[in-house]
Amino acid sequence: MDTPHVIELQNVAYSYGSDALLSDVTLHLAPGSFHFLTGPSGAGKSTLLKLCYMELMPSAGQMTVFGREVSDLRRDDIARTRRRIGVVHQECQFLDHLPLTENLSLPLTVAGRDPAEEAENLRELMTWVGLSTRAQATPPELSGGERQRAALARAVIMDPELILADEPTGNVDWEMSLRLLQLLVELNRLGKTVLVATHDLNLIRAAKSQVSVRVLRIADRTLQLSGADL
Amino acid sequence: MGRSGADRVVPPTGFTARLTVFTAAAMAFLAVFALALSLATDRLASRWSEALARTATVRISAPAGQVAAQVDAAMEVLRTTPGVDSARPLSDAERRALLEPWFGPDLPLDRLRIPALIEVVETPTGIDTTGLRARLAGEAPGAIFDDHTRWRAPLVRAAGRLRMLGLFSLLLISAATAAMITLAAQAALAANARVIATLRLVGALDTYIARAFVRRFTLRAFAGALAGTLAGLATVASLPRADAAGGFLTGLGFTGAEWALPLLIPPITAAVAFAATRFAAFRQLRETT
């Protein structure tokens, strides 16, 4: 019996105005898989990720997320579906006026859960990403690496089935990149599906030595399975 | 003002906060005056309508030697006219008081040819004015019966229009408040686009995001309107009373239980702010995914 895919895109296109940013993209993310999405800047990596978490909607083609056709989802359904997806942005996107603990528990708060009841889980999570001593710091007080790790912690606090990371190592040094990669690999070993957009081929090589990964490349506005020359 | 729940996710924004509070305060202040105007004109219209409807005046202009005789004759006619409840000649002091607002207190009434006046109070059934005028013409040729109809109707109509103006002003103030709070809410939503994007990213529903803004604007509008209403009430209370100002104006203010009516302004403003912000928030949120 076929395992349902976490995300399926079938001949998906996305246009902004008259500009075709993506065309004829077909992608299947199996549960527990680890994918890298690579390609030059401006190729459409971020656009594809935004399609995956429904910030953008396909202009053409079919797309299902957790087995549901996205065109059938209402606004509230989309919001609830996003709670099953952890997103890590290069820019992190925090609420700068709130301390780190409140930022990390934001997904719980918006889902109507009481962060106080998840305090132990939150403490473990902060220890896991190495931020247990920075609980009361606000995002502007954190370093680039700390912000990326915090973004990853926030992305997984709801125990999502899918992790999407858009250039998660874009603003950090190599040592921190490896640390973030290690966290993503650990999540994948826990059964999470991971899709990372990056132009850092060294990061992909480092991942390949630890876990089975599939590398996809965006070129000419469409998606191709990358060769083994990495 | 305490912040909790959804309200905390939106950072405090000084400008829109001050704008909303100021707008609500200014509009509530104006609303107090519009309400005072409306109630005052209502009283004025009622007073004129009720008081003047049952009163009339007989004015006697005659050569100096004939005035007293014609007054007596007119009084006799009035005493025997059906529909007249009472009739009495105005004293010199009363006539002087009537003219005082225009000519001052030292009016030499005895040296001026001022008509004699008889105040007539009608019974609820009213007077046959045509018949009375005919009898007065026969018995006291200098007597002219004036039942105030000529000038009472336009005055009552004017007072009614002033009352409508006051109510219309209240409607305009409400609409302007809604428009300004909508604009302030839209500005706050635009300024917090990054906050909204972050909330969407972690799965917030539109209702959650809207609630954060709606609650804040509603509370601000209520606080501003409360301050504006209290300031308006204090100002109205400090206005000169009608009696002190003299003349026929009823005075711009409240009487008795009317003083409680302006206290409805803050909750109404809060309700307007709630509806306006909710409308602005959902409209703006629907434009983005």
Short mmCIF file of C-alpha atoms in Angstrom, two decimals:
data_model
loop_
_atom_site.label_atom_id
_atom_site.label_comp_id
_atom_site.label_asym_id
_atom_site.label_seq_id
_atom_site.Cartn_x
_atom_site.Cartn_y
_atom_site.Cartn_z
CA MET A 1 0.00 0.00 0.00
CA ASP A 2 1.37 3.45 -0.94
CA THR A 3 2.19 5.77 1.93
CA PRO A 4 0.43 9.12 1.41
CA HIS A 5 2.86 11.93 0.70
CA VAL A 6 3.21 14.84 3.07
CA ILE A 7 3.20 17.21 0.13
CA GLU A 8 2.46 16.54 -3.51
CA LEU A 9 2.82 19.02 -6.33
CA GLN A 10 1.71 17.90 -9.77
CA ASN A 11 2.60 20.16 -12.71
CA VAL A 12 2.35 23.19 -10.49
CA ALA A 13 3.03 26.65 -11.86
CA TYR A 14 3.22 29.96 -10.09
CA SER A 15 3.08 33.34 -11.76
CA TYR A 16 3.30 36.81 -10.31
CA GLY A 17 1.43 39.06 -12.69
CA SER A 18 2.72 38.14 -16.15
CA ASP A 19 6.00 36.72 -14.77
CA ALA A 20 6.12 32.93 -14.59
CA LEU A 21 8.30 32.18 -11.55
CA LEU A 22 7.75 28.43 -11.52
CA SER A 23 6.31 26.13 -14.15
CA ASP A 24 5.51 22.45 -14.41
CA VAL A 25 6.87 21.59 -10.97
CA THR A 26 6.22 18.05 -9.76
CA LEU A 27 7.35 17.16 -6.24
CA HIS A 28 6.46 14.38 -3.83
CA LEU A 29 7.67 14.54 -0.23
CA ALA A 30 7.33 11.15 1.46
CA PRO A 31 6.93 11.05 5.24
CA GLY A 32 10.29 10.98 7.01
CA SER A 33 12.26 12.01 3.93
CA PHE A 34 15.02 14.63 3.90
CA HIS A 35 15.19 16.87 0.84
CA PHE A 36 17.48 19.69 -0.11
CA LEU A 37 16.30 22.27 -2.59
CA THR A 38 19.10 24.09 -4.32
CA GLY A 39 19.62 26.45 -7.22
CA PRO A 40 20.96 29.92 -7.90
CA SER A 41 19.61 32.99 -6.13
CA GLY A 42 16.28 34.06 -7.58
CA ALA A 43 15.63 30.62 -9.08
CA GLY A 44 12.43 30.21 -7.05
CA LYS A 45 13.51 28.21 -3.98
CA SER A 46 11.71 30.50 -1.55
CA THR A 47 8.69 30.64 -3.86
CA LEU A 48 8.46 26.85 -3.83
CA LEU A 49 8.70 26.77 -0.03
CA LYS A 50 6.00 29.45 0.22
CA LEU A 51 3.78 27.27 -1.96
CA CYS A 52 4.45 24.37 0.41
CA TYR A 53 3.22 26.30 3.43
CA MET A 54 0.50 28.02 1.44
CA GLU A 55 1.66 31.59 1.76
CA LEU A 56 1.36 31.47 -2.02
CA MET A 57 -1.17 29.48 -4.00
CA PRO A 58 -0.43 27.71 -7.30
CA SER A 59 -1.48 29.48 -10.48
CA ALA A 60 -1.89 26.11 -12.18
CA GLY A 61 -1.53 22.43 -11.43
CA GLN A 62 -2.55 20.36 -8.42
CA MET A 63 -1.14 20.52 -4.95
CA THR A 64 -2.04 18.52 -1.86
CA VAL A 65 -0.77 19.06 1.66
CA PHE A 66 -1.28 16.18 4.13
CA GLY A 67 -3.58 14.62 1.55
CA ARG A 68 -5.85 17.64 1.12
CA GLU A 69 -6.16 19.62 -2.07
CA VAL A 70 -5.06 23.16 -1.19
CA SER A 71 -7.57 24.78 -3.53
CA ASP A 72 -10.31 23.24 -1.38
CA LEU A 73 -8.94 24.67 1.86
CA ARG A 74 -10.63 27.67 3.43
CA ARG A 75 -8.60 30.37 5.16
CA ASP A 76 -9.03 28.84 8.61
CA ASP A 77 -8.15 25.37 7.24
CA ILE A 78 -4.92 26.80 5.83
CA ALA A 79 -4.04 28.35 9.20
CA ARG A 80 -4.73 25.06 11.01
CA THR A 81 -2.73 23.11 8.43
CA ARG A 82 0.23 25.45 8.98
CA ARG A 83 0.31 24.28 12.60
CA ARG A 84 1.44 20.89 11.24
CA ILE A 85 4.31 22.57 9.41
CA GLY A 86 7.37 24.11 11.12
CA VAL A 87 8.89 26.92 9.09
CA VAL A 88 12.40 28.34 9.58
CA HIS A 89 13.09 31.52 7.65
CA GLN A 90 16.43 33.07 6.90
CA GLU A 91 14.99 36.28 8.42
CA CYS A 92 13.53 34.26 11.32
CA GLN A 93 10.44 36.51 11.74
CA PHE A 94 10.10 37.05 15.47
CA LEU A 95 8.02 39.48 17.50
CA ASP A 96 10.83 41.75 18.63
CA HIS A 97 8.97 43.19 21.63
CA LEU A 98 8.44 39.80 23.30
CA PRO A 99 11.06 37.74 25.19
CA LEU A 100 12.36 34.55 23.64
CA THR A 101 10.15 32.24 25.71
CA GLU A 102 7.01 33.98 24.49
CA ASN A 103 8.25 33.93 20.91
CA LEU A 104 8.95 30.22 21.09
CA SER A 105 5.56 29.48 22.61
CA LEU A 106 3.74 31.69 20.07
CA PRO A 107 2.49 28.70 18.01
CA LEU A 108 0.97 27.27 21.20
CA THR A 109 -0.62 30.61 22.09
CA VAL A 110 -2.26 31.12 18.70
CA ALA A 111 -3.50 27.52 18.76
CA GLY A 112 -5.27 28.26 22.04
CA ARG A 113 -3.00 26.07 24.17
CA ASP A 114 -1.70 27.27 27.52
CA PRO A 115 2.09 27.80 27.32
CA ALA A 116 2.30 27.32 31.11
CA GLU A 117 1.23 23.72 30.64
CA GLU A 118 4.00 23.23 28.09
CA ALA A 119 6.70 24.87 30.24
CA GLU A 120 8.69 21.66 30.69
CA ASN A 121 8.57 20.94 26.97
CA LEU A 122 9.69 24.51 26.27
CA ARG A 123 12.62 24.23 28.70
CA GLU A 124 13.75 20.98 27.06
CA LEU A 125 13.48 22.56 23.66
CA MET A 126 15.56 25.58 24.70
CA THR A 127 18.20 23.29 26.13
CA TRP A 128 18.18 21.22 22.92
CA VAL A 129 18.95 24.31 20.80
CA GLY A 130 21.39 25.66 23.44
CA LEU A 131 19.36 28.74 24.43
CA SER A 132 18.36 27.85 27.99
CA THR A 133 20.25 30.85 29.38
CA ARG A 134 18.64 33.29 26.91
CA ALA A 135 14.99 32.79 27.88
CA GLN A 136 14.30 36.42 28.73
CA ALA A 137 16.32 37.97 25.90
CA THR A 138 14.36 39.67 23.13
CA PRO A 139 15.12 38.65 19.52
CA PRO A 140 17.16 41.79 18.74
CA GLU A 141 19.44 40.86 21.64
CA LEU A 142 20.26 37.47 20.10
CA SER A 143 23.11 36.72 17.71
CA GLY A 144 22.42 35.44 14.18
CA GLY A 145 23.11 31.85 15.19
CA GLU A 146 20.95 32.12 18.29
CA ARG A 147 18.09 33.53 16.22
CA GLN A 148 18.32 30.66 13.73
CA ARG A 149 18.30 28.08 16.53
CA ALA A 150 15.41 29.89 18.18
CA ALA A 151 13.53 29.84 14.86
CA LEU A 152 14.10 26.09 14.67
CA ALA A 153 12.88 25.64 18.25
CA ARG A 154 9.71 27.61 17.48
CA ALA A 155 9.21 25.60 14.30
CA VAL A 156 9.14 22.30 16.20
CA ILE A 157 7.28 23.28 19.39
CA MET A 158 3.97 22.08 17.91
CA ASP A 159 5.58 18.74 17.02
CA PRO A 160 4.99 19.28 13.29
CA GLU A 161 5.17 16.54 10.71
CA LEU A 162 7.02 18.69 8.19
CA ILE A 163 9.95 21.11 8.65
CA LEU A 164 10.55 23.70 5.93
CA ALA A 165 13.75 25.71 6.21
CA ASP A 166 14.58 28.56 3.87
CA GLU A 167 18.34 29.24 3.85
CA PRO A 168 18.57 28.46 7.58
CA THR A 169 22.37 28.84 7.54
CA GLY A 170 22.44 31.96 5.38
CA ASN A 171 23.50 34.31 8.15
CA VAL A 172 25.71 32.10 10.31
CA ASP A 173 29.29 30.79 10.22
CA TRP A 174 30.23 27.23 9.20
CA GLU A 175 30.41 25.93 12.76
CA MET A 176 26.89 27.18 13.48
CA SER A 177 25.72 25.81 10.11
CA LEU A 178 26.85 22.34 11.14
CA ARG A 179 25.12 22.70 14.49
CA LEU A 180 21.85 23.68 12.81
CA LEU A 181 22.24 20.83 10.33
CA GLN A 182 22.74 18.45 13.24
CA LEU A 183 19.45 19.63 14.77
CA LEU A 184 17.63 19.11 11.45
CA VAL A 185 19.14 15.62 11.09
CA GLU A 186 18.00 14.76 14.63
CA LEU A 187 14.48 15.89 13.77
CA ASN A 188 14.54 13.77 10.62
CA ARG A 189 15.66 10.75 12.66
CA LEU A 190 12.60 11.37 14.85
CA GLY A 191 10.49 10.85 11.73
CA LYS A 192 9.97 14.45 10.63
CA THR A 193 9.93 15.24 6.94
CA VAL A 194 12.52 17.92 6.19
CA LEU A 195 12.85 20.22 3.18
CA VAL A 196 15.75 22.67 3.26
CA ALA A 197 16.30 25.35 0.62
CA THR A 198 19.96 26.29 0.42
CA HIS A 199 22.63 27.32 -2.04
CA ASP A 200 25.34 25.96 0.31
CA LEU A 201 26.61 22.78 -1.36
CA ASN A 202 29.02 22.08 1.53
CA LEU A 203 26.01 21.86 3.84
CA ILE A 204 24.40 19.31 1.52
CA ARG A 205 27.62 17.26 1.41
CA ALA A 206 27.82 17.35 5.22
CA ALA A 207 24.21 16.15 5.45
CA LYS A 208 24.80 13.33 2.99
CA SER A 209 27.43 11.89 5.27
CA GLN A 210 24.87 11.59 8.08
CA VAL A 211 21.49 10.85 6.55
CA SER A 212 19.87 9.77 3.32
CA VAL A 213 18.99 12.94 1.45
CA ARG A 214 17.48 13.75 -1.90
CA VAL A 215 18.71 16.87 -3.66
CA LEU A 216 16.40 18.82 -5.93
CA ARG A 217 17.56 21.65 -8.10
CA ILE A 218 15.50 24.49 -9.49
CA ALA A 219 16.65 25.64 -12.88
CA ASP A 220 14.81 27.23 -15.78
CA ARG A 221 11.81 27.79 -13.49
CA THR A 222 11.28 24.07 -12.95
CA LEU A 223 12.46 21.32 -10.63
CA GLN A 224 15.03 18.68 -11.49
CA LEU A 225 16.55 15.85 -9.49
CA SER A 226 20.16 16.89 -9.01
CA GLY A 227 23.04 14.67 -10.11
CA ALA A 228 25.44 12.84 -7.81
CA ASP A 229 28.21 15.36 -8.39
CA LEU A 230 27.72 16.94 -5.02
CA MET B 1 -4.26 49.41 30.80
CA GLY B 2 -3.33 45.73 31.22
CA ARG B 3 -2.40 43.66 28.20
CA SER B 4 -3.07 40.00 27.92
CA GLY B 5 -3.65 37.17 25.44
CA ALA B 6 -3.84 38.11 21.79
CA ASP B 7 -3.37 41.78 22.68
CA ARG B 8 0.26 41.15 23.70
CA VAL B 9 1.37 39.96 20.29
CA VAL B 10 0.96 43.42 18.79
CA PRO B 11 3.66 45.84 19.94
CA PRO B 12 2.49 49.08 21.54
CA THR B 13 2.31 51.66 18.77
CA GLY B 14 2.49 55.15 20.18
CA PHE B 15 1.19 57.14 17.23
CA THR B 16 -1.97 55.21 16.40
CA ALA B 17 -2.67 54.77 20.11
CA ARG B 18 -2.50 58.52 20.73
CA LEU B 19 -4.47 59.24 17.55
CA THR B 20 -7.28 56.90 18.54
CA VAL B 21 -7.50 58.18 22.10
CA PHE B 22 -7.42 61.81 20.94
CA THR B 23 -10.03 61.21 18.21
CA ALA B 24 -12.36 59.43 20.59
CA ALA B 25 -11.90 62.12 23.25
CA ALA B 26 -12.50 65.01 20.83
CA MET B 27 -15.53 63.36 19.27
CA ALA B 28 -17.02 62.50 22.64
CA PHE B 29 -16.50 66.11 23.78
CA LEU B 30 -18.35 67.34 20.67
CA ALA B 31 -21.02 64.67 21.14
CA VAL B 32 -21.77 66.00 24.63
CA PHE B 33 -22.45 69.42 23.13
CA ALA B 34 -24.51 68.02 20.28
CA LEU B 35 -26.55 66.07 22.80
CA ALA B 36 -26.91 69.17 25.00
CA LEU B 37 -28.04 71.19 21.97
CA SER B 38 -30.51 68.53 20.98
CA LEU B 39 -32.00 68.26 24.47
CA ALA B 40 -32.04 72.04 24.98
CA THR B 41 -33.87 72.67 21.73
CA ASP B 42 -36.25 69.87 22.58
CA ARG B 43 -37.07 71.65 25.84
CA LEU B 44 -37.31 74.96 24.01
CA ALA B 45 -39.71 73.57 21.43
CA SER B 46 -41.82 71.92 24.12
CA ARG B 47 -41.90 75.08 26.22
CA TRP B 48 -42.90 77.30 23.35
CA SER B 49 -45.35 74.82 22.03
CA GLU B 50 -47.09 74.15 25.34
CA ALA B 51 -46.80 77.54 27.01
CA LEU B 52 -47.67 79.71 24.04
CA ALA B 53 -50.37 77.46 22.69
CA ARG B 54 -52.71 78.43 25.54
CA THR B 55 -51.77 82.06 25.93
CA ALA B 56 -52.70 85.16 23.96
CA THR B 57 -52.24 88.89 24.28
CA VAL B 58 -54.57 91.80 23.78
CA ARG B 59 -52.63 94.92 22.85
CA ILE B 60 -54.35 98.30 23.28
CA SER B 61 -53.03 101.34 21.46
CA ALA B 62 -55.17 104.37 22.14
CA PRO B 63 -54.81 108.10 22.91
CA ALA B 64 -53.48 108.63 26.45
CA GLY B 65 -56.85 109.54 27.92
CA GLN B 66 -58.65 106.52 26.49
CA VAL B 67 -56.27 103.72 27.40
CA ALA B 68 -57.74 102.91 30.83
CA ALA B 69 -61.30 102.92 29.50
CA GLN B 70 -60.43 100.66 26.58
CA VAL B 71 -58.58 98.29 28.90
CA ASP B 72 -61.66 98.05 31.09
CA ALA B 73 -63.86 97.50 28.05
CA ALA B 74 -61.57 94.82 26.69
CA MET B 75 -61.44 93.11 30.09
CA GLU B 76 -65.23 93.07 30.18
CA VAL B 77 -65.37 91.51 26.71
CA LEU B 78 -62.80 88.89 27.74
CA ARG B 79 -64.66 88.06 30.96
CA THR B 80 -67.74 87.15 28.93
CA THR B 81 -65.96 85.29 26.14
CA PRO B 82 -66.22 81.48 26.19
CA GLY B 83 -62.81 79.78 26.20
CA VAL B 84 -61.05 82.48 28.25
CA ASP B 85 -59.71 80.94 31.44
CA SER B 86 -58.24 84.14 32.83
CA ALA B 87 -57.26 87.61 31.71
CA ARG B 88 -55.25 90.31 33.48
CA PRO B 89 -53.61 93.59 32.43
CA LEU B 90 -49.84 93.62 32.75
CA SER B 91 -48.49 96.08 35.30
CA ASP B 92 -45.99 98.81 34.39
CA ALA B 93 -43.23 96.78 36.04
CA GLU B 94 -44.06 93.74 33.92
CA ARG B 95 -44.12 95.78 30.72
CA ARG B 96 -40.81 97.38 31.72
CA ALA B 97 -39.31 93.91 32.30
CA LEU B 98 -40.42 92.84 28.82
CA LEU B 99 -38.66 95.80 27.22
CA GLU B 100 -35.62 95.81 29.48
CA PRO B 101 -33.50 93.38 27.40
CA TRP B 102 -33.71 95.81 24.47
CA PHE B 103 -33.82 99.28 26.07
CA GLY B 104 -32.16 98.80 29.46
CA PRO B 105 -33.50 99.17 33.01
CA ASP B 106 -34.12 102.96 33.05
CA LEU B 107 -36.93 103.02 30.57
CA PRO B 108 -39.22 106.09 31.15
CA LEU B 109 -42.42 104.15 30.59
CA ASP B 110 -44.65 107.05 31.62
CA ARG B 111 -43.23 109.32 28.93
CA LEU B 112 -43.42 106.75 26.13
CA ARG B 113 -46.56 105.68 24.34
CA ILE B 114 -46.23 101.98 25.05
CA PRO B 115 -49.36 99.93 24.36
CA ALA B 116 -51.21 98.45 27.31
CA LEU B 117 -51.11 94.66 27.39
CA ILE B 118 -53.62 92.11 28.66
CA GLU B 119 -52.43 88.56 29.17
CA VAL B 120 -55.07 86.00 28.25
CA VAL B 121 -54.97 82.33 29.25
CA GLU B 122 -57.23 80.08 27.24
CA THR B 123 -59.12 77.00 28.39
CA PRO B 124 -58.28 73.72 26.62
CA THR B 125 -61.32 74.20 24.36
CA GLY B 126 -59.84 77.45 22.95
CA ILE B 127 -61.36 80.76 21.89
CA ASP B 128 -63.39 81.68 18.84
CA THR B 129 -60.78 84.24 17.72
CA THR B 130 -62.87 85.66 14.86
CA GLY B 131 -65.80 86.37 17.14
CA LEU B 132 -63.57 87.83 19.85
CA ARG B 133 -61.83 90.15 17.39
CA ALA B 134 -65.22 91.39 16.15
CA ARG B 135 -66.45 92.10 19.68
CA LEU B 136 -63.19 93.84 20.65
CA ALA B 137 -63.43 96.03 17.53
CA GLY B 138 -66.85 97.12 18.70
CA GLU B 139 -66.13 97.68 22.41
CA ALA B 140 -62.45 98.73 22.39
CA PRO B 141 -61.40 99.95 18.93
CA GLY B 142 -57.71 100.21 19.93
CA ALA B 143 -57.53 96.56 21.03
CA ILE B 144 -55.79 93.97 18.90
CA PHE B 145 -56.05 90.30 19.80
CA ASP B 146 -52.83 88.34 19.16
CA ASP B 147 -52.99 84.57 19.75
CA HIS B 148 -49.22 84.18 18.96
CA THR B 149 -49.97 81.81 16.09
CA ARG B 150 -48.12 84.04 13.66
CA TRP B 151 -44.75 83.75 15.41
CA ARG B 152 -45.20 80.69 17.60
CA ALA B 153 -45.31 78.21 14.68
CA PRO B 154 -42.04 79.34 13.03
CA LEU B 155 -40.29 79.38 16.41
CA VAL B 156 -41.43 75.88 17.27
CA ARG B 157 -40.46 74.79 13.78
CA ALA B 158 -37.02 76.40 14.21
CA ALA B 159 -36.54 74.69 17.56
CA GLY B 160 -37.53 71.37 16.00
CA ARG B 161 -34.97 71.89 13.25
CA LEU B 162 -32.29 72.74 15.80
CA ARG B 163 -33.11 69.50 17.59
CA MET B 164 -32.79 67.59 14.30
CA LEU B 165 -29.49 69.39 13.71
CA GLY B 166 -28.27 68.19 17.10
CA LEU B 167 -29.28 64.60 16.33
CA PHE B 168 -27.77 64.83 12.86
CA SER B 169 -24.56 66.15 14.45
CA LEU B 170 -24.50 63.10 16.73
CA LEU B 171 -24.84 60.84 13.69
CA LEU B 172 -22.09 62.72 11.86
CA ILE B 173 -19.84 62.53 14.91
CA SER B 174 -20.42 58.76 15.14
CA ALA B 175 -19.68 58.31 11.43
CA ALA B 176 -16.56 60.50 11.63
CA THR B 177 -15.38 58.56 14.68
CA ALA B 178 -15.88 55.28 12.83
CA ALA B 179 -14.02 56.61 9.78
CA MET B 180 -11.08 57.92 11.79
CA ILE B 181 -10.77 54.77 13.88
CA THR B 182 -10.96 52.68 10.71
CA LEU B 183 -8.08 54.72 9.25
CA ALA B 184 -6.07 54.43 12.47
CA ALA B 185 -6.71 50.68 12.57
CA GLN B 186 -5.64 50.34 8.93
CA ALA B 187 -2.48 52.30 9.69
CA ALA B 188 -1.77 50.04 12.67
CA LEU B 189 -2.39 46.92 10.57
CA ALA B 190 -0.08 48.20 7.83
CA ALA B 191 2.60 49.15 10.35
CA ASN B 192 2.38 45.67 11.86
CA ALA B 193 2.52 43.75 8.57
CA ARG B 194 5.58 41.85 9.83
CA VAL B 195 3.80 40.89 13.05
CA ILE B 196 0.83 39.66 11.02
CA ALA B 197 3.14 37.66 8.72
CA THR B 198 4.76 36.05 11.77
CA LEU B 199 1.41 35.18 13.27
CA ARG B 200 0.26 33.64 10.00
CA LEU B 201 3.48 31.65 9.80
CA VAL B 202 2.75 29.96 13.11
CA GLY B 203 -0.86 29.21 12.18
CA ALA B 204 -2.88 32.07 13.62
CA LEU B 205 -6.48 32.33 12.44
CA ASP B 206 -7.78 35.66 11.11
CA THR B 207 -10.03 35.93 14.16
CA TYR B 208 -7.01 35.69 16.48
CA ILE B 209 -5.07 38.38 14.60
CA ALA B 210 -8.12 40.65 14.31
CA ARG B 211 -8.89 40.22 18.02
CA ALA B 212 -5.46 41.58 18.95
CA PHE B 213 -6.22 44.83 17.12
CA VAL B 214 -9.94 45.05 17.83
CA ARG B 215 -9.56 44.69 21.60
CA ARG B 216 -6.85 47.33 21.70
CA PHE B 217 -8.72 49.90 19.60
CA THR B 218 -11.96 49.30 21.48
CA LEU B 219 -10.29 49.93 24.84
CA ARG B 220 -8.47 52.99 23.54
CA ALA B 221 -11.66 54.44 22.08
CA PHE B 222 -13.52 53.79 25.33
CA ALA B 223 -10.80 55.45 27.41
CA GLY B 224 -10.62 58.46 25.08
CA ALA B 225 -14.40 58.82 24.91
CA LEU B 226 -14.68 58.61 28.69
CA ALA B 227 -12.15 61.42 29.11
CA GLY B 228 -13.84 63.51 26.39
CA THR B 229 -17.29 62.95 27.88
CA LEU B 230 -16.20 63.95 31.38
CA ALA B 231 -14.48 67.04 29.99
CA GLY B 232 -17.62 67.87 27.99
CA LEU B 233 -19.86 67.44 31.03
CA ALA B 234 -17.57 69.65 33.12
CA THR B 235 -17.65 72.32 30.42
CA VAL B 236 -21.44 72.18 30.07
CA ALA B 237 -21.77 72.39 33.86
CA SER B 238 -19.59 75.51 33.89
CA LEU B 239 -21.77 77.33 31.33
CA PRO B 240 -23.96 80.18 32.69
CA ARG B 241 -27.41 79.05 33.68
CA ALA B 242 -30.34 80.13 31.56
CA ASP B 243 -31.79 82.39 34.26
CA ALA B 244 -28.47 84.12 34.83
CA ALA B 245 -28.05 84.72 31.11
CA GLY B 246 -31.52 86.19 30.98
CA GLY B 247 -33.70 86.52 27.91
CA PHE B 248 -35.73 83.77 26.37
CA LEU B 249 -32.99 81.23 25.67
CA THR B 250 -33.48 78.02 27.51
CA GLY B 251 -29.76 77.51 28.08
CA LEU B 252 -27.39 74.86 26.67
CA GLY B 253 -27.21 72.14 29.27
CA PHE B 254 -28.82 69.18 30.92
CA THR B 255 -31.50 68.97 33.56
CA GLY B 256 -32.16 66.20 36.07
CA ALA B 257 -31.74 62.69 34.66
CA GLU B 258 -30.48 64.13 31.38
CA TRP B 259 -27.03 64.44 33.01
CA ALA B 260 -26.76 60.64 32.85
CA LEU B 261 -27.38 60.49 29.09
CA PRO B 262 -23.83 61.55 28.04
CA LEU B 263 -22.50 58.58 30.00
CA LEU B 264 -23.81 56.46 27.13
CA ILE B 265 -21.27 58.10 24.81
CA PRO B 266 -18.18 56.05 25.92
CA PRO B 267 -19.82 52.62 25.49
CA ILE B 268 -21.36 53.71 22.17
CA THR B 269 -17.95 54.98 21.00
CA ALA B 270 -16.38 51.68 22.08
CA ALA B 271 -19.04 49.80 20.10
CA VAL B 272 -18.37 51.98 17.04
CA ALA B 273 -14.61 51.38 17.43
CA PHE B 274 -15.18 47.64 17.80
CA ALA B 275 -17.22 47.48 14.59
CA ALA B 276 -14.88 49.80 12.65
CA THR B 277 -11.69 47.99 13.67
CA ARG B 278 -13.19 44.57 13.05
CA PHE B 279 -14.31 45.68 9.61
CA ALA B 280 -10.87 47.16 8.80
CA ALA B 281 -8.98 44.16 10.18
CA PHE B 282 -10.92 41.48 8.32
CA ARG B 283 -10.90 43.47 5.10
CA GLN B 284 -7.13 43.90 5.27
CA LEU B 285 -6.46 40.31 6.37
CA ARG B 286 -8.56 38.94 3.51
CA GLU B 287 -6.29 40.74 1.04
CA THR B 288 -3.31 38.61 2.10
CA THR B 289 -2.75 34.89 2.60
#
